[in-house]
Amino acid sequence: MKLSLRAGEKVYVNGAVLRVDRKVSIEFMNDVSFLLETHVIQADQTTTPLRQLYFAAQIMLINPAIKEEANRTFKRMLASLLATFDNQQMLKELKLIDEMMCKGRVFDSLKSIRLLYTLEAQILSGTTEPIISSQAEQALRPEASA
């Protein structure tokens, strides 16, 4: 996995926070958990149920020391969302995210949660829901998108 970072940009790697002082490319030669600064949300940005779920999942990557506690919080929040939403597309996507998390695919789960923000906003505002392609399903079953 190769990353390109701009000067001053941060990346969270296995719980460490790295900031580069100039444009740089980093290549990870083994399995590593990382999160780009642009994908990190702060506690004050957790203004919707999905953003709160995202925050719990991101903690697993940013702070491995409390990964189990964050995972329990994530599971409680996900169960609550599954019991609250009645939108079938949202429920389907949340179940696929749960499956990814059970397989230890936290990064893929974060990507899928971010893709649901628009649908969540439409549901919370009461507007008509569009049918979105299942990014979570494609992440679980890459052959489905071929």
Tab-separated table of C-alpha atoms in Angstrom:
chain	number	residue	atom	x	y	z
A	1	MET	CA	0.000	0.000	0.000
A	2	LYS	CA	1.453	3.325	-1.060
A	3	LEU	CA	0.324	6.691	0.332
A	4	SER	CA	1.203	10.173	-0.868
A	5	LEU	CA	1.087	12.892	1.773
A	6	ARG	CA	1.340	16.674	1.468
A	7	ALA	CA	3.530	18.843	3.681
A	8	GLY	CA	1.984	19.146	7.149
A	9	GLU	CA	-0.459	16.278	6.597
A	10	LYS	CA	-0.994	13.643	9.288
A	11	VAL	CA	-1.552	9.925	9.043
A	12	TYR	CA	-2.549	7.649	11.924
A	13	VAL	CA	-0.603	4.370	11.762
A	14	ASN	CA	-1.181	1.559	14.269
A	15	GLY	CA	-2.058	4.119	16.928
A	16	ALA	CA	0.836	6.487	16.186
A	17	VAL	CA	0.251	9.934	14.713
A	18	LEU	CA	2.764	10.911	12.044
A	19	ARG	CA	3.050	14.384	10.514
A	20	VAL	CA	5.249	14.930	7.497
A	21	ASP	CA	7.131	18.185	6.960
A	22	ARG	CA	7.245	17.923	3.164
A	23	LYS	CA	5.525	16.102	0.341
A	24	VAL	CA	6.323	12.432	0.714
A	25	SER	CA	5.237	8.999	-0.416
A	26	ILE	CA	5.121	6.163	2.080
A	27	GLU	CA	4.875	2.527	1.133
A	28	PHE	CA	3.675	0.055	3.737
A	29	MET	CA	5.418	-3.253	3.151
A	30	ASN	CA	3.260	-5.270	5.555
A	31	ASP	CA	-0.243	-5.281	6.996
A	32	VAL	CA	-0.890	-2.025	8.840
A	33	SER	CA	-3.882	-0.151	10.197
A	34	PHE	CA	-3.911	3.478	9.100
A	35	LEU	CA	-6.259	6.402	8.701
A	36	LEU	CA	-5.636	9.582	6.748
A	37	GLU	CA	-6.135	12.891	8.516
A	38	THR	CA	-8.837	13.871	6.009
A	39	HIS	CA	-10.925	10.893	7.123
A	40	VAL	CA	-10.659	11.560	10.852
A	41	ILE	CA	-13.607	13.259	12.517
A	42	GLN	CA	-13.475	15.004	15.865
A	43	ALA	CA	-15.909	14.371	18.725
A	44	ASP	CA	-17.685	17.687	18.079
A	45	GLN	CA	-18.427	16.547	14.505
A	46	THR	CA	-20.451	13.506	15.640
A	47	THR	CA	-23.746	15.276	15.021
A	48	THR	CA	-25.689	12.367	13.519
A	49	PRO	CA	-26.105	8.698	14.438
A	50	LEU	CA	-23.870	7.523	11.555
A	51	ARG	CA	-21.142	10.022	12.428
A	52	GLN	CA	-21.225	8.712	16.000
A	53	LEU	CA	-20.908	5.155	14.676
A	54	TYR	CA	-18.014	6.261	12.452
A	55	PHE	CA	-16.276	7.896	15.419
A	56	ALA	CA	-16.482	4.668	17.449
A	57	ALA	CA	-15.004	2.696	14.536
A	58	GLN	CA	-12.229	5.202	13.881
A	59	ILE	CA	-11.109	4.930	17.509
A	60	MET	CA	-10.288	1.279	16.817
A	61	LEU	CA	-7.706	2.388	14.239
A	62	ILE	CA	-6.433	5.494	15.994
A	63	ASN	CA	-6.092	4.047	19.497
A	64	PRO	CA	-5.505	0.276	19.442
A	65	ALA	CA	-5.080	0.281	23.238
A	66	ILE	CA	-8.844	0.743	23.655
A	67	LYS	CA	-9.908	-1.170	20.541
A	68	GLU	CA	-12.031	-3.702	22.451
A	69	GLU	CA	-13.916	-1.000	24.353
A	70	ALA	CA	-14.502	0.953	21.124
A	71	ASN	CA	-15.674	-2.251	19.423
A	72	ARG	CA	-18.238	-2.880	22.179
A	73	THR	CA	-19.453	0.713	21.831
A	74	PHE	CA	-19.654	0.286	18.050
A	75	LYS	CA	-21.710	-2.907	18.397
A	76	ARG	CA	-24.153	-1.265	20.839
A	77	MET	CA	-24.571	1.737	18.567
A	78	LEU	CA	-25.028	-0.441	15.484
A	79	ALA	CA	-27.685	-2.544	17.230
A	80	SER	CA	-29.499	0.655	18.160
A	81	LEU	CA	-29.361	1.933	14.570
A	82	LEU	CA	-30.646	-1.379	13.225
A	83	ALA	CA	-33.583	-1.139	15.634
A	84	THR	CA	-34.249	2.526	14.804
A	85	PHE	CA	-34.029	2.847	11.025
A	86	ASP	CA	-36.820	1.417	8.904
A	87	ASN	CA	-35.286	2.350	5.536
A	88	GLN	CA	-34.472	-0.962	3.827
A	89	GLN	CA	-31.419	0.343	1.964
A	90	MET	CA	-29.943	1.732	5.187
A	91	LEU	CA	-30.632	-1.507	7.055
A	92	LYS	CA	-29.023	-3.560	4.297
A	93	GLU	CA	-25.907	-1.373	4.301
A	94	LEU	CA	-25.630	-1.422	8.102
A	95	LYS	CA	-25.828	-5.223	8.109
A	96	LEU	CA	-23.048	-5.384	5.528
A	97	ILE	CA	-20.966	-2.986	7.624
A	98	ASP	CA	-21.537	-5.249	10.619
A	99	GLU	CA	-20.304	-8.191	8.554
A	100	MET	CA	-17.168	-6.267	7.561
A	101	MET	CA	-16.484	-5.364	11.189
A	102	CYS	CA	-16.872	-8.995	12.227
A	103	LYS	CA	-14.187	-9.827	9.656
A	104	GLY	CA	-11.891	-7.148	11.116
A	105	ARG	CA	-12.237	-4.834	8.121
A	106	VAL	CA	-12.504	-1.570	10.049
A	107	PHE	CA	-11.092	0.620	7.269
A	108	ASP	CA	-13.616	-0.729	4.734
A	109	SER	CA	-16.387	-0.197	7.293
A	110	LEU	CA	-15.383	3.442	7.676
A	111	LYS	CA	-15.510	3.966	3.912
A	112	SER	CA	-18.977	2.398	3.763
A	113	ILE	CA	-20.289	4.483	6.661
A	114	ARG	CA	-19.068	7.694	4.982
A	115	LEU	CA	-20.943	6.709	1.822
A	116	LEU	CA	-24.186	6.507	3.836
A	117	TYR	CA	-24.052	10.097	5.126
A	118	THR	CA	-26.154	11.391	2.207
A	119	LEU	CA	-28.813	8.726	2.647
A	120	GLU	CA	-28.891	9.402	6.383
A	121	ALA	CA	-29.382	13.138	5.777
A	122	GLN	CA	-32.266	12.406	3.421
A	123	ILE	CA	-33.882	10.020	5.897
A	124	LEU	CA	-33.492	12.446	8.804
A	125	SER	CA	-34.923	15.319	6.743
A	126	GLY	CA	-37.837	13.184	5.551
A	127	THR	CA	-37.047	13.521	1.843
A	128	THR	CA	-37.485	10.709	-0.637
A	129	GLU	CA	-34.743	8.170	-0.458
A	130	PRO	CA	-32.731	7.308	-3.549
A	131	ILE	CA	-31.541	3.803	-4.232
A	132	ILE	CA	-27.777	3.839	-3.829
A	133	SER	CA	-25.412	1.157	-4.997
A	134	SER	CA	-24.196	-1.008	-2.203
A	135	GLN	CA	-20.589	0.018	-1.641
A	136	ALA	CA	-20.482	-2.161	1.449
A	137	GLU	CA	-21.568	-5.185	-0.562
A	138	GLN	CA	-18.947	-4.455	-3.208
A	139	ALA	CA	-16.294	-4.200	-0.484
A	140	LEU	CA	-17.379	-7.547	0.960
A	141	ARG	CA	-17.701	-9.261	-2.404
A	142	PRO	CA	-15.368	-7.550	-4.903
A	143	GLU	CA	-16.420	-10.017	-7.594
A	144	ALA	CA	-19.941	-8.472	-7.478
A	145	SER	CA	-18.622	-5.255	-9.043
A	146	ALA	CA	-16.754	-6.990	-11.859
